[in-house]
Amino acid sequence: MSTAKKEYKRVTVKTLVDMKARGEKISMLTAYDYTMAKIVDGAGVDVILVGDSASNVMAGYETTLPITLDQMIYHGSSVVRAANRALIVVDLPFGSYQSDPKEALRSAIRIMKESRAHSVKLEGGKEIKESIKRILNAGIPVMGHLGLTPQSIYKFGTYTVRAKEEEEAKRLIADAKMLERIGCYAIVLEKIPATLAKEVAESVNIPIIGIGAGPDVDGQVLVLHDMLGMTHEFHPRFLRRYLNLYDDMTSAIGQYVDDVKTQDFPNQEEKY
Ligand code: KIV
């Protein structure tokens, strides 16, 4: 067997824009740690999002608001060490970019330098335009995020579908066009009507990656722990579970507990 390191062609922001141009769908999943990111990358996912959903699935908070910049950098650097092929995007957490463009740039620079990720993602439209421009001017690729933006959950009050009304839908289309114009390379659209997501995807040349945004966009993203069925108290309509790891892991761990208690483990072959 060859010991040569397998060479992968790294996915870049240009790769994603080219994929949209030729109609090839983009796969994106979250990951927050080395072991899971190695599996996700090895399975061929194009983009790994080190999402601030780490606040929920890794830290157990109810919302994404508590996670800190230092914690996002820790998760980001673990993922970067694992992935050879995927483009790695790290979320700027709540409180690290909203107060002014200089703070936004400082936070983005810390993520790029300390985690060595390839890009950052920020939630919002025209209200954070100047911050995004400043980050882009520093040469840092930015992915936008419109629709349901969980960092604003206390403003919305619920996690229901966004932009069902015409006024909000128009604002969202205008924000998407603005994000493209100033130089974002992709946009996540979360939990909006499929017809609106299709209209947005057709109105811009940069990839639109949907989560709960229907099939007529340029790619899809899910939270890894949800699609693997590790979380089981969350069942939005858009979530397809590919495994039921909550039950499988509970049963495996239960079996281990029994084996220890009954002294079945370790057996003769499992000792030195
Ligand atoms: O943090 C996250 O996981 C996200 C996805 C839901 C898009 O932003």
CSV table of C-alpha atoms and ligand atoms in Angstrom, one decimal:
chain,number,residue,atom,x,y,z
A,1,MET,CA,0.0,0.0,0.0
A,2,SER,CA,1.3,3.4,-0.9
A,3,THR,CA,2.2,5.7,2.0
A,4,ALA,CA,2.0,8.8,-0.2
A,5,LYS,CA,-0.5,11.3,1.1
A,6,LYS,CA,-3.7,11.3,-1.0
A,7,GLU,CA,-3.9,14.6,-2.9
A,8,TYR,CA,-7.3,16.4,-3.0
A,9,LYS,CA,-8.2,19.4,-5.0
A,10,ARG,CA,-9.5,21.9,-2.5
A,11,VAL,CA,-12.9,23.4,-3.1
A,12,THR,CA,-12.6,27.2,-3.3
A,13,VAL,CA,-15.1,30.1,-3.5
A,14,LYS,CA,-14.5,30.1,-7.3
A,15,THR,CA,-15.3,26.4,-7.5
A,16,LEU,CA,-18.7,27.1,-5.9
A,17,VAL,CA,-19.6,29.9,-8.3
A,18,ASP,CA,-18.5,27.7,-11.2
A,19,MET,CA,-20.7,24.9,-9.9
A,20,LYS,CA,-23.7,27.2,-10.0
A,21,ALA,CA,-22.8,28.3,-13.5
A,22,ARG,CA,-22.8,24.7,-14.7
A,23,GLY,CA,-25.9,23.6,-12.7
A,24,GLU,CA,-24.0,21.3,-10.3
A,25,LYS,CA,-25.6,21.3,-6.8
A,26,ILE,CA,-23.5,22.1,-3.8
A,27,SER,CA,-23.5,20.0,-0.7
A,28,MET,CA,-22.8,21.6,2.7
A,29,LEU,CA,-23.0,20.2,6.2
A,30,THR,CA,-21.9,21.5,9.6
A,31,ALA,CA,-19.1,20.1,11.7
A,32,TYR,CA,-17.5,21.3,14.9
A,33,ASP,CA,-14.8,18.8,15.8
A,34,TYR,CA,-11.9,16.9,14.2
A,35,THR,CA,-13.3,13.4,14.1
A,36,MET,CA,-16.7,14.3,12.6
A,37,ALA,CA,-15.1,16.8,10.1
A,38,LYS,CA,-12.8,14.0,8.9
A,39,ILE,CA,-15.8,11.8,8.1
A,40,VAL,CA,-17.7,14.7,6.5
A,41,ASP,CA,-14.8,15.7,4.4
A,42,GLY,CA,-13.9,12.1,3.4
A,43,ALA,CA,-17.5,11.6,2.3
A,44,GLY,CA,-17.2,14.3,-0.3
A,45,VAL,CA,-19.1,17.2,1.2
A,46,ASP,CA,-18.2,20.4,-0.7
A,47,VAL,CA,-18.5,23.0,2.1
A,48,ILE,CA,-18.1,22.4,5.9
A,49,LEU,CA,-19.8,25.1,7.9
A,50,VAL,CA,-18.5,25.5,11.4
A,51,GLY,CA,-21.9,26.9,12.4
A,52,ASP,CA,-22.8,28.8,15.5
A,53,SER,CA,-25.3,26.0,15.9
A,54,ALA,CA,-22.4,24.6,17.9
A,55,SER,CA,-24.0,26.6,20.7
A,56,ASN,CA,-27.0,24.3,20.5
A,57,VAL,CA,-25.6,20.9,19.6
A,58,MET,CA,-22.2,21.0,21.2
A,59,ALA,CA,-22.8,23.3,24.2
A,60,GLY,CA,-26.4,22.6,24.9
A,61,TYR,CA,-27.6,26.2,24.9
A,62,GLU,CA,-31.2,27.0,23.8
A,63,THR,CA,-30.1,29.6,21.2
A,64,THR,CA,-27.0,30.4,19.2
A,65,LEU,CA,-26.4,33.6,21.1
A,66,PRO,CA,-24.1,32.5,23.9
A,67,ILE,CA,-21.3,31.0,21.9
A,68,THR,CA,-18.1,33.2,21.9
A,69,LEU,CA,-15.6,34.1,19.3
A,70,ASP,CA,-12.9,32.1,21.1
A,71,GLN,CA,-15.2,29.1,21.1
A,72,MET,CA,-15.9,29.4,17.4
A,73,ILE,CA,-12.1,29.7,16.7
A,74,TYR,CA,-11.6,26.5,18.8
A,75,HIS,CA,-14.2,24.6,16.8
A,76,GLY,CA,-13.0,26.1,13.5
A,77,SER,CA,-9.4,25.1,14.1
A,78,SER,CA,-10.4,21.5,14.9
A,79,VAL,CA,-12.3,21.2,11.6
A,80,VAL,CA,-9.5,22.8,9.6
A,81,ARG,CA,-7.0,20.2,10.9
A,82,ALA,CA,-9.4,17.5,9.7
A,83,ALA,CA,-10.5,18.6,6.2
A,84,ASN,CA,-8.4,18.2,3.1
A,85,ARG,CA,-10.9,19.0,0.4
A,86,ALA,CA,-13.9,21.0,1.6
A,87,LEU,CA,-14.1,24.7,1.8
A,88,ILE,CA,-14.4,25.7,5.5
A,89,VAL,CA,-16.7,28.5,6.6
A,90,VAL,CA,-16.8,29.7,10.2
A,91,ASP,CA,-19.8,31.7,11.5
A,92,LEU,CA,-19.1,35.0,13.1
A,93,PRO,CA,-20.9,34.6,16.4
A,94,PHE,CA,-23.5,37.0,17.9
A,95,GLY,CA,-21.9,40.1,19.4
A,96,SER,CA,-18.7,39.8,17.3
A,97,TYR,CA,-19.7,42.0,14.3
A,98,GLN,CA,-23.0,43.9,15.0
A,99,SER,CA,-21.6,47.0,16.8
A,100,ASP,CA,-19.4,48.4,14.1
A,101,PRO,CA,-17.4,47.5,10.9
A,102,LYS,CA,-14.0,47.7,12.6
A,103,GLU,CA,-15.1,45.2,15.3
A,104,ALA,CA,-16.5,43.0,12.5
A,105,LEU,CA,-13.2,43.1,10.6
A,106,ARG,CA,-11.2,42.4,13.8
A,107,SER,CA,-13.4,39.3,14.5
A,108,ALA,CA,-13.1,38.0,11.0
A,109,ILE,CA,-9.3,38.4,11.0
A,110,ARG,CA,-9.1,36.5,14.3
A,111,ILE,CA,-11.1,33.7,12.8
A,112,MET,CA,-9.0,33.5,9.6
A,113,LYS,CA,-5.7,33.8,11.5
A,114,GLU,CA,-6.4,31.6,14.5
A,115,SER,CA,-8.6,28.9,13.0
A,116,ARG,CA,-7.1,29.0,9.5
A,117,ALA,CA,-10.6,28.6,7.9
A,118,HIS,CA,-11.2,29.9,4.4
A,119,SER,CA,-14.2,32.1,4.8
A,120,VAL,CA,-16.6,33.6,7.3
A,121,LYS,CA,-20.5,33.8,7.4
A,122,LEU,CA,-22.5,36.6,8.8
A,123,GLU,CA,-26.3,36.9,9.4
A,124,GLY,CA,-28.1,39.9,7.9
A,125,GLY,CA,-28.7,42.2,5.0
A,126,LYS,CA,-28.4,46.0,4.6
A,127,GLU,CA,-28.0,46.6,8.3
A,128,ILE,CA,-24.6,45.0,8.2
A,129,LYS,CA,-23.6,46.1,4.7
A,130,GLU,CA,-20.6,48.3,5.9
A,131,SER,CA,-19.2,45.5,8.1
A,132,ILE,CA,-19.4,43.0,5.2
A,133,LYS,CA,-17.7,45.5,2.9
A,134,ARG,CA,-14.9,46.0,5.3
A,135,ILE,CA,-14.3,42.3,5.7
A,136,LEU,CA,-14.3,41.8,2.0
A,137,ASN,CA,-11.9,44.7,1.5
A,138,ALA,CA,-9.4,42.8,3.7
A,139,GLY,CA,-9.5,39.9,1.2
A,140,ILE,CA,-11.7,37.7,3.4
A,141,PRO,CA,-14.4,35.8,1.5
A,142,VAL,CA,-17.9,36.3,3.0
A,143,MET,CA,-21.0,34.0,2.8
A,144,GLY,CA,-24.2,35.8,3.6
A,145,HIS,CA,-27.2,34.4,5.5
A,146,LEU,CA,-30.8,35.7,5.0
A,147,GLY,CA,-34.3,34.6,5.9
A,148,LEU,CA,-34.5,33.0,9.3
A,149,THR,CA,-31.4,34.3,11.1
A,150,PRO,CA,-31.2,32.6,14.5
A,151,GLN,CA,-29.0,35.2,16.1
A,152,SER,CA,-32.1,37.5,15.9
A,153,ILE,CA,-34.5,35.0,17.4
A,154,TYR,CA,-35.5,37.4,20.2
A,155,LYS,CA,-36.5,39.9,17.6
A,156,PHE,CA,-38.6,37.4,15.6
A,157,GLY,CA,-39.9,35.6,18.7
A,158,THR,CA,-40.3,32.2,16.8
A,159,TYR,CA,-38.4,29.9,14.5
A,160,THR,CA,-41.3,29.9,11.9
A,161,VAL,CA,-40.9,30.4,8.2
A,162,ARG,CA,-39.8,33.9,7.2
A,163,ALA,CA,-40.6,36.3,4.4
A,164,LYS,CA,-44.1,34.9,3.7
A,165,GLU,CA,-45.4,38.5,3.4
A,166,GLU,CA,-44.6,40.5,0.3
A,167,GLU,CA,-42.8,43.3,2.0
A,168,GLU,CA,-40.3,41.0,3.8
A,169,ALA,CA,-39.9,39.0,0.6
A,170,LYS,CA,-39.0,42.1,-1.4
A,171,ARG,CA,-36.5,43.2,1.3
A,172,LEU,CA,-34.9,39.7,1.2
A,173,ILE,CA,-34.5,39.8,-2.6
A,174,ALA,CA,-33.0,43.3,-2.4
A,175,ASP,CA,-30.6,42.2,0.3
A,176,ALA,CA,-29.5,39.1,-1.7
A,177,LYS,CA,-28.8,41.4,-4.7
A,178,MET,CA,-26.9,43.8,-2.5
A,179,LEU,CA,-24.8,41.0,-1.0
A,180,GLU,CA,-23.9,39.8,-4.5
A,181,ARG,CA,-23.1,43.4,-5.6
A,182,ILE,CA,-20.7,44.1,-2.8
A,183,GLY,CA,-18.8,40.8,-3.3
A,184,CYS,CA,-20.2,37.9,-1.2
A,185,TYR,CA,-19.5,34.6,-2.9
A,186,ALA,CA,-22.6,32.7,-1.7
A,187,ILE,CA,-25.7,33.1,0.5
A,188,VAL,CA,-27.5,30.8,2.9
A,189,LEU,CA,-31.3,31.1,2.8
A,190,GLU,CA,-32.9,29.7,5.8
A,191,LYS,CA,-36.6,28.7,6.2
A,192,ILE,CA,-38.4,30.7,3.6
A,193,PRO,CA,-41.0,29.7,1.0
A,194,ALA,CA,-39.6,27.6,-1.8
A,195,THR,CA,-41.0,29.9,-4.5
A,196,LEU,CA,-39.2,32.9,-3.0
A,197,ALA,CA,-35.9,30.9,-2.7
A,198,LYS,CA,-36.2,30.0,-6.4
A,199,GLU,CA,-36.7,33.6,-7.3
A,200,VAL,CA,-33.6,34.6,-5.3
A,201,ALA,CA,-31.5,31.9,-6.9
A,202,GLU,CA,-32.6,33.0,-10.4
A,203,SER,CA,-31.9,36.7,-9.6
A,204,VAL,CA,-28.2,36.3,-8.6
A,205,ASN,CA,-25.2,34.6,-10.1
A,206,ILE,CA,-23.7,33.6,-6.8
A,207,PRO,CA,-24.7,30.2,-5.2
A,208,ILE,CA,-27.8,30.2,-3.0
A,209,ILE,CA,-27.5,27.4,-0.4
A,210,GLY,CA,-30.8,26.5,1.2
A,211,ILE,CA,-31.9,25.1,4.5
A,212,GLY,CA,-35.7,24.8,4.5
A,213,ALA,CA,-35.8,26.7,1.3
A,214,GLY,CA,-36.9,24.0,-1.1
A,215,PRO,CA,-35.2,22.3,-4.0
A,216,ASP,CA,-34.8,25.1,-6.6
A,217,VAL,CA,-31.6,26.6,-5.1
A,218,ASP,CA,-28.0,25.9,-5.8
A,219,GLY,CA,-27.2,23.7,-2.8
A,220,GLN,CA,-28.4,22.4,0.5
A,221,VAL,CA,-27.1,22.6,4.1
A,222,LEU,CA,-28.1,20.7,7.2
A,223,VAL,CA,-26.9,20.5,10.7
A,224,LEU,CA,-24.8,17.3,10.9
A,225,HIS,CA,-26.2,16.1,14.3
A,226,ASP,CA,-29.8,16.6,13.0
A,227,MET,CA,-29.3,14.7,9.7
A,228,LEU,CA,-27.5,11.8,11.5
A,229,GLY,CA,-30.4,11.6,14.0
A,230,MET,CA,-28.2,12.3,17.0
A,231,THR,CA,-30.7,15.0,18.1
A,232,HIS,CA,-34.2,13.7,18.4
A,233,GLU,CA,-36.3,16.5,19.9
A,234,PHE,CA,-36.1,18.7,16.7
A,235,HIS,CA,-38.3,17.7,13.7
A,236,PRO,CA,-38.8,20.6,11.3
A,237,ARG,CA,-40.4,19.6,7.9
A,238,PHE,CA,-37.2,20.3,6.0
A,239,LEU,CA,-35.0,17.9,8.0
A,240,ARG,CA,-34.3,14.5,6.4
A,241,ARG,CA,-32.8,12.1,8.9
A,242,TYR,CA,-30.3,9.7,7.2
A,243,LEU,CA,-29.7,7.7,10.4
A,244,ASN,CA,-31.2,7.3,13.8
A,245,LEU,CA,-28.0,7.5,15.8
A,246,TYR,CA,-29.7,8.6,18.9
A,247,ASP,CA,-31.3,5.2,19.2
A,248,ASP,CA,-28.4,3.3,17.8
A,249,MET,CA,-25.9,5.0,20.2
A,250,THR,CA,-28.2,4.6,23.2
A,251,SER,CA,-28.5,0.9,22.5
A,252,ALA,CA,-24.7,0.4,22.0
A,253,ILE,CA,-23.9,2.3,25.2
A,254,GLY,CA,-26.6,0.4,27.1
A,255,GLN,CA,-25.0,-2.9,25.8
A,256,TYR,CA,-21.6,-1.7,27.1
A,257,VAL,CA,-23.1,-0.9,30.5
A,258,ASP,CA,-24.6,-4.4,30.7
A,259,ASP,CA,-21.3,-6.0,29.5
A,260,VAL,CA,-19.4,-4.2,32.3
A,261,LYS,CA,-21.9,-5.0,35.0
A,262,THR,CA,-22.1,-8.7,34.0
A,263,GLN,CA,-18.3,-8.9,33.6
A,264,ASP,CA,-18.7,-10.0,30.0
A,265,PHE,CA,-16.3,-7.1,29.1
A,266,PRO,CA,-13.3,-7.4,28.9
A,267,ASN,CA,-13.0,-11.1,27.9
A,268,GLN,CA,-9.9,-13.3,27.7
A,269,GLU,CA,-9.0,-11.9,24.2
A,270,GLU,CA,-9.4,-8.3,25.3
A,271,LYS,CA,-6.8,-8.4,28.1
A,272,TYR,CA,-2.9,-8.3,28.1
B,1,KIV,O1,-25.1,27.6,12.4
B,1,KIV,C1,-25.6,26.9,11.5
B,1,KIV,O2,-25.6,25.7,11.6
B,1,KIV,C2,-26.2,27.6,10.4
B,1,KIV,C3,-26.9,26.7,9.4
B,1,KIV,C4,-28.3,26.4,10.0
B,1,KIV,C5,-27.0,27.3,8.1
B,1,KIV,O3,-26.0,28.7,10.2
